[in-house]
GROMACS .gro file of C-alpha atoms in nm:
model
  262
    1UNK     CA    1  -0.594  -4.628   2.428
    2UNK     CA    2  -0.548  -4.466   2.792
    3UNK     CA    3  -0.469  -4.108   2.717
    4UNK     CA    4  -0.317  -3.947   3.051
    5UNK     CA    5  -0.391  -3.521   3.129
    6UNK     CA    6  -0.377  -3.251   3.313
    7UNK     CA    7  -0.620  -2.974   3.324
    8UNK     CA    8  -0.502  -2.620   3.377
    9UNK     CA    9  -0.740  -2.299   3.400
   10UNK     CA   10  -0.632  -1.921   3.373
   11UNK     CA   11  -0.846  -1.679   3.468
   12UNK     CA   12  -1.139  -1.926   3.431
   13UNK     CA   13  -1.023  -2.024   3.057
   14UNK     CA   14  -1.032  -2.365   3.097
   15UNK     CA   15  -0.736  -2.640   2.907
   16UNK     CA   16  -0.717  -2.991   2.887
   17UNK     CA   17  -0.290  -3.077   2.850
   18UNK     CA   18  -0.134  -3.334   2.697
   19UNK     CA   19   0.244  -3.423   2.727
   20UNK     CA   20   0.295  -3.589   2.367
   21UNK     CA   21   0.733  -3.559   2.440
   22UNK     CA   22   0.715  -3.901   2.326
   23UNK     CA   23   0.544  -3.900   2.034
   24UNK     CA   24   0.337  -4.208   2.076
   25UNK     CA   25   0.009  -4.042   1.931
   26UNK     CA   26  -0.109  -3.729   1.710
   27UNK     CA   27  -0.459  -3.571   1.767
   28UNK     CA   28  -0.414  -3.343   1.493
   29UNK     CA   29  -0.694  -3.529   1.246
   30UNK     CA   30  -0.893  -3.642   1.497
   31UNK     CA   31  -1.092  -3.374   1.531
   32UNK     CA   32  -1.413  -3.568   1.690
   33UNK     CA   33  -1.202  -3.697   1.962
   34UNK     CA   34  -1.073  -3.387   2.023
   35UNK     CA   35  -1.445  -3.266   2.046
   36UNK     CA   36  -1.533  -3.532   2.279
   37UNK     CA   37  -1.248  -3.449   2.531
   38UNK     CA   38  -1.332  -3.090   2.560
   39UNK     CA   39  -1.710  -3.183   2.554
   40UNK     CA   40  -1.826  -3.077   2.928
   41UNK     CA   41  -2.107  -3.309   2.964
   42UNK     CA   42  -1.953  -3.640   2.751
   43UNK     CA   43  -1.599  -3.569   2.809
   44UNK     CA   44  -1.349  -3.397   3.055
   45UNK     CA   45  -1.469  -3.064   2.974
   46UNK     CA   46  -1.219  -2.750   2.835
   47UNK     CA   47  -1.226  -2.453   2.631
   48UNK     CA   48  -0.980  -2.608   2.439
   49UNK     CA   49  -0.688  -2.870   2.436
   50UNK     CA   50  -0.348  -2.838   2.396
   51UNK     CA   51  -0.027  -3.082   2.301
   52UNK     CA   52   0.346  -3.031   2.424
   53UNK     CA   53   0.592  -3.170   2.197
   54UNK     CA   54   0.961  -3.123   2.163
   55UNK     CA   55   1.093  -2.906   1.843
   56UNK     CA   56   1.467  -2.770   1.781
   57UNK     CA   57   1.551  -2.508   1.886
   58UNK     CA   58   1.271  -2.417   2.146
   59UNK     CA   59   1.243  -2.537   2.507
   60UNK     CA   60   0.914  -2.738   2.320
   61UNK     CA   61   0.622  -2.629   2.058
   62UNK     CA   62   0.259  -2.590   2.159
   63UNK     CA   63  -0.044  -2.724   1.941
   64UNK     CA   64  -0.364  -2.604   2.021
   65UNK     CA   65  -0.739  -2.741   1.939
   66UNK     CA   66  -1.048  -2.531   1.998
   67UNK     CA   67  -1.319  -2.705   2.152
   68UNK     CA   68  -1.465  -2.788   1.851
   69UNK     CA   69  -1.183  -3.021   1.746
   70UNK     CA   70  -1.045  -2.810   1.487
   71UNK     CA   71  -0.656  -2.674   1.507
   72UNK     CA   72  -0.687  -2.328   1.621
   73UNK     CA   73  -0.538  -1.996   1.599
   74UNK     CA   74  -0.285  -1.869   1.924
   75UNK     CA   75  -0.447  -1.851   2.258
   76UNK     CA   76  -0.286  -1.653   2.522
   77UNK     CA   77  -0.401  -1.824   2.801
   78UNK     CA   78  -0.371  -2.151   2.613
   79UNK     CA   79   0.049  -2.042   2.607
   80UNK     CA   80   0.051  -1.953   2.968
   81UNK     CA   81  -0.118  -2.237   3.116
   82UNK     CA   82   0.116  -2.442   2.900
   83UNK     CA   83   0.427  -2.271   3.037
   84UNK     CA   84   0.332  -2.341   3.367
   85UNK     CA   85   0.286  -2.708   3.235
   86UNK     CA   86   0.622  -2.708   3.112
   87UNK     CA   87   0.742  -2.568   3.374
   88UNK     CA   88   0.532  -2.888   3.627
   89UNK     CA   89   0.738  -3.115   3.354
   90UNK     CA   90   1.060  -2.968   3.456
   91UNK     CA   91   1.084  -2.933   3.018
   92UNK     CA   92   1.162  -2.535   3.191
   93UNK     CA   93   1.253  -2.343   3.475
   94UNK     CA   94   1.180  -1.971   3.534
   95UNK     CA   95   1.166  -1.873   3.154
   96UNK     CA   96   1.103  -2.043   2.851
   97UNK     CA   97   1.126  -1.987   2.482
   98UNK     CA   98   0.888  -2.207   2.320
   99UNK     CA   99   0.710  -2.218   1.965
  100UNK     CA  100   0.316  -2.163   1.875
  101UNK     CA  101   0.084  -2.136   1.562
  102UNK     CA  102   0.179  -1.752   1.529
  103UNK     CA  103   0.546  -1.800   1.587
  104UNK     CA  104   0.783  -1.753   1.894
  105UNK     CA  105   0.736  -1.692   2.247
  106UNK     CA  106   0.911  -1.580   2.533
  107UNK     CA  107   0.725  -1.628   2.949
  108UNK     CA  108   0.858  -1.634   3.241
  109UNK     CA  109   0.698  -1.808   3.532
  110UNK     CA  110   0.671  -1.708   3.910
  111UNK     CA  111   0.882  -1.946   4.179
  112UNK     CA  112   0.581  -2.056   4.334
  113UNK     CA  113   0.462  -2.225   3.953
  114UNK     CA  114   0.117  -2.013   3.926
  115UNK     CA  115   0.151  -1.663   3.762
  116UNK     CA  116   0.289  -1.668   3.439
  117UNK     CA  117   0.431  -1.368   3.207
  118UNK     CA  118   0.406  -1.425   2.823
  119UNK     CA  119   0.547  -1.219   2.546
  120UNK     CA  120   0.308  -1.181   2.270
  121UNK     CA  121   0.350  -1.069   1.916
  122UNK     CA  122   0.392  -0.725   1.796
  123UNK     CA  123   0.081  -0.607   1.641
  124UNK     CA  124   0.076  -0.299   1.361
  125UNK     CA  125  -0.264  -0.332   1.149
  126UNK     CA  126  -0.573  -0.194   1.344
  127UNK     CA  127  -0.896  -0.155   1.137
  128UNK     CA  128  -1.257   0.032   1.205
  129UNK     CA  129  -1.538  -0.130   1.148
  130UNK     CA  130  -1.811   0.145   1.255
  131UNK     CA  131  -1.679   0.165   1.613
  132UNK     CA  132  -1.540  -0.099   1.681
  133UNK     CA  133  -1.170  -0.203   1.627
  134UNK     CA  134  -1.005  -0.502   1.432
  135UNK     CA  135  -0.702  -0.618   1.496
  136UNK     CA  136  -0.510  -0.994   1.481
  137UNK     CA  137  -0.298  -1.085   1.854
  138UNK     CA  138  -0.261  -1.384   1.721
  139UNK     CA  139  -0.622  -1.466   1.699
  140UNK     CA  140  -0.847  -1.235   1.529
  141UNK     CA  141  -1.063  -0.983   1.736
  142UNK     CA  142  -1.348  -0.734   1.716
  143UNK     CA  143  -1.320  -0.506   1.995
  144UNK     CA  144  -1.620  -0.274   2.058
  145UNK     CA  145  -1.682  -0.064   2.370
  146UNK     CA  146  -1.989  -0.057   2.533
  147UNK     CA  147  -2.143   0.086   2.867
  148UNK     CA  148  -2.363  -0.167   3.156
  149UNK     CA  149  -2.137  -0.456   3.020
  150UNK     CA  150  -2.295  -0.713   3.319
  151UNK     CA  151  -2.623  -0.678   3.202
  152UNK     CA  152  -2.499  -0.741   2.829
  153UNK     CA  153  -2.607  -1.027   2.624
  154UNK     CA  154  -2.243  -1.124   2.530
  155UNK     CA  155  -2.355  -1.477   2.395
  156UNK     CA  156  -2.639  -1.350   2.115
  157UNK     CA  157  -2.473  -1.046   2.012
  158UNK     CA  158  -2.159  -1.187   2.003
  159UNK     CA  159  -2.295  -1.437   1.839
  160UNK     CA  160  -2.435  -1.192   1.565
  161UNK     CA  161  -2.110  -1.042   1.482
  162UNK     CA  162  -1.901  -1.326   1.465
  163UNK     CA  163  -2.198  -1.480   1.218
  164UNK     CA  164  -2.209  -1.135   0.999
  165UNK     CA  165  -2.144  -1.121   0.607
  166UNK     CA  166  -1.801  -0.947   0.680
  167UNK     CA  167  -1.647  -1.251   0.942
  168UNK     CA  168  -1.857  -1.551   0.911
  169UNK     CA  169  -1.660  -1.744   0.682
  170UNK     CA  170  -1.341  -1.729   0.916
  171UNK     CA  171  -1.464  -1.592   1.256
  172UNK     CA  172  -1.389  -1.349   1.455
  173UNK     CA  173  -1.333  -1.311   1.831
  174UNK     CA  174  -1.597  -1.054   1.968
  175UNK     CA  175  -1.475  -0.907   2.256
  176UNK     CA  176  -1.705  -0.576   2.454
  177UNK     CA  177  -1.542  -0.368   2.703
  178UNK     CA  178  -1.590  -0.121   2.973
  179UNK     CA  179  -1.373   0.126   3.136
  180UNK     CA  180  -1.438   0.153   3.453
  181UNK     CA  181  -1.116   0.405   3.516
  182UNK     CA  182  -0.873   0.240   3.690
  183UNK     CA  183  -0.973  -0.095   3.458
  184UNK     CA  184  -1.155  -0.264   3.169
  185UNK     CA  185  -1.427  -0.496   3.241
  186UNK     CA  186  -1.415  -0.740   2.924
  187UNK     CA  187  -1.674  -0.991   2.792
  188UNK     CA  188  -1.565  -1.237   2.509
  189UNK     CA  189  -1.768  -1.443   2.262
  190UNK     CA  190  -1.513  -1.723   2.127
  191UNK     CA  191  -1.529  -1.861   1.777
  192UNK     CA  192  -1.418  -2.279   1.812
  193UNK     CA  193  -1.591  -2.266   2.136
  194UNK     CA  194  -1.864  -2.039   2.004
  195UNK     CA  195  -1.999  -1.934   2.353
  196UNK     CA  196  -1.884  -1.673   2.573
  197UNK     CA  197  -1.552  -1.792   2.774
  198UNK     CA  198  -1.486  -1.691   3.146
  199UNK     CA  199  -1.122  -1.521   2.972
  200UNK     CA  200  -0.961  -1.477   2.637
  201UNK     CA  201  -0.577  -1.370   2.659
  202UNK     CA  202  -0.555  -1.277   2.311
  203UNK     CA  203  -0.857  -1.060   2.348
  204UNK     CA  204  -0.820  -0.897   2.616
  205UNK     CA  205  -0.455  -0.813   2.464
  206UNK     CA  206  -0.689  -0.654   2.140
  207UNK     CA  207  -0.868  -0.471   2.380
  208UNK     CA  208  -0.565  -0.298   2.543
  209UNK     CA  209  -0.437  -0.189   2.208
  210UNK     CA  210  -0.772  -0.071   2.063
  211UNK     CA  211  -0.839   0.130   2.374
  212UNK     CA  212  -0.501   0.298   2.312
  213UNK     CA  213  -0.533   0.382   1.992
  214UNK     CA  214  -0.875   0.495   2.021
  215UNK     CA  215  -0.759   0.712   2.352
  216UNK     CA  216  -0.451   0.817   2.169
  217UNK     CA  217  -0.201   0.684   2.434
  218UNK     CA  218   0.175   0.623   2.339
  219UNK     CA  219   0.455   0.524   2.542
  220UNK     CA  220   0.448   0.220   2.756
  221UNK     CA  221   0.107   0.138   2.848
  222UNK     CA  222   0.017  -0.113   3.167
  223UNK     CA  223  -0.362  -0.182   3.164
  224UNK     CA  224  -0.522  -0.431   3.445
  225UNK     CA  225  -0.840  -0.628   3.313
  226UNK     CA  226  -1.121  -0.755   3.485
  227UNK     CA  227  -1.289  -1.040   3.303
  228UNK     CA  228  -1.549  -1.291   3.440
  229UNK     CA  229  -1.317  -1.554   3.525
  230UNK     CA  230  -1.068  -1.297   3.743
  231UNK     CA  231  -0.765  -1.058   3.645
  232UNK     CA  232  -0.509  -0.993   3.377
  233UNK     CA  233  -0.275  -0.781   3.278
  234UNK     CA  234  -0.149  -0.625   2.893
  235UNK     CA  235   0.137  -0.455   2.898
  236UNK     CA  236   0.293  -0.291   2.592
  237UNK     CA  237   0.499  -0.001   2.427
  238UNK     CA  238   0.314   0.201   2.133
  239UNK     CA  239   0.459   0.463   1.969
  240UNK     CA  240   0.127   0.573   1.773
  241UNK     CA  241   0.210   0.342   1.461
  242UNK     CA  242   0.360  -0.021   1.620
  243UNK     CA  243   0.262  -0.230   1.939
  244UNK     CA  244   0.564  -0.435   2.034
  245UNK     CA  245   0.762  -0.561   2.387
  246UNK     CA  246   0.348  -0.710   2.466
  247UNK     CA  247   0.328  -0.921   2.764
  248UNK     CA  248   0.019  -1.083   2.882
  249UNK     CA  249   0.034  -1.161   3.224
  250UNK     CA  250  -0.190  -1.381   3.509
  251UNK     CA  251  -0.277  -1.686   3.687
  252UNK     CA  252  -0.224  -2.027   3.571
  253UNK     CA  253  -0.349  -2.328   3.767
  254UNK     CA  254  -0.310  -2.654   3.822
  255UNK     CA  255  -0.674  -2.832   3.854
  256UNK     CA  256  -0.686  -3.176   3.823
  257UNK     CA  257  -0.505  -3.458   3.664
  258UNK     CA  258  -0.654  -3.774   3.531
  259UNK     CA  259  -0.692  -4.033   3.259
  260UNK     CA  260  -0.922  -4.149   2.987
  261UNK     CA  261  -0.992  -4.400   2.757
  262UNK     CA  262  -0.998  -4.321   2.394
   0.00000   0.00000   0.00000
């Protein structure tokens, strides 16, 4: 079977797309094939792959697969490059309202197709563990601040965490910041791709809210991100108890479209 895709990348996180409107195949059990796709030596290469389909009452519904084949949790920059796919489809235009793993979603996209605003979900529960901060996004996340993040060793000791008695049996995103004043420098370790990821929009929504809390901000709260693959932005309001009105925002680009056999 020819399977026909586009590959999108925001902020270096990397997405094999599939336009499934039809319904002429399901990937949703084939988890080695799904493997093989994202597979960067044997396949087409992605952090992770991702099916548009239609569903009433949205504008569509988004599945996504972690590079390890297996169904995954939300991804934020998973939704946005798939907005901006929608929106290549002409499924959208300018906004969208579109349904994911962890429920609803609201994005906008910019005229010129590439920078794309999505609303996230509201987030209440933050945990300690020791210093660091766990919270869910939509994915869950271990957010722990640290100082010479460049030189860190993101991969092993993100590695360690995500591997620990507490989160090995489900994972855990493990996501180390910086603040470097007038922005966070972020580093992610990804469970489903288990290896550190250019950009994580879910984490680097965590880390906005953890740094709040843990600086005791309230109000609304804009926060530009600097992570290996470019620049984000998390903006939210939090009144001390609730995060809610959270929009993720950045690039999301077209790369290459192709076909394969499978």
């Amino acid at each position: 079977m020819k399977l026909d895709f586009l590959k999108y990348e925001g902020a270096g996180n990397d997405f094999i797309l599939i336009d499934n409107r039809n319904e002429t195949f399901s990937l949703v059990d084939d988890t080695e094939t799904i493997k093989k796709l994202c597979d960067r030596h044997f396949g087409i290469g992605a952090d992770g792959l991702m099916v548009l389909q239609m569903k009433n009452g949205f504008d569509f519904e988004m599945l996504y697969f972690n590079a390890d084949g297996r169904e995954g949790s939300m991804c934020g920059n998973g939704g946005r490059c798939i907005v901006a796919f929608a929106n290549h489809l002409k499924v959208i235009e300018g906004e969208t309202n579109f349904l994911a793993v962890d429920g609803p979603h609201y994005a906008t996209i910019s005229e010129n197709g590439n920078w794309v605003s999505l609303q996230m979900i509201d987030v209440q529960d933050i945990k300690t563990d020791g210093d660091a901060f766990v919270l869910n996004t939509g994915s869950p996340h271990y957010v722990l601040e640290v100082e010479d993040l460049a030189s860190k060793d993101v991969y092993q000791d993100g590695k360690t965490i995500r591997y620990n008695e507490t989160y090995s049996a489900k994972g855990i995103n493990v996501n180390f910041v910086e603040d470097l004043g007038d922005h966070y420098f972020v580093r992610t370790y990804e469970r489903g791709v288990e290896n550190e990821t250019f950009a994580c929009g879910t984490g680097v929504t965590a880390v906005s809210m953890a740094m709040a809390k843990k600086k005791g901000l309230t109000g609304r709260i804009k926060n530009s991100i600097r992570v290996p693959g470019g620049n984000l932005n998390v903006n939210f309001n939090y009144d001390g108890n609730s995060f809610n009105n959270v929009f993720l925002e950045g690039p999301a680009t077209f790369v290459f479209e192709g076909s394969i056999n499978i």
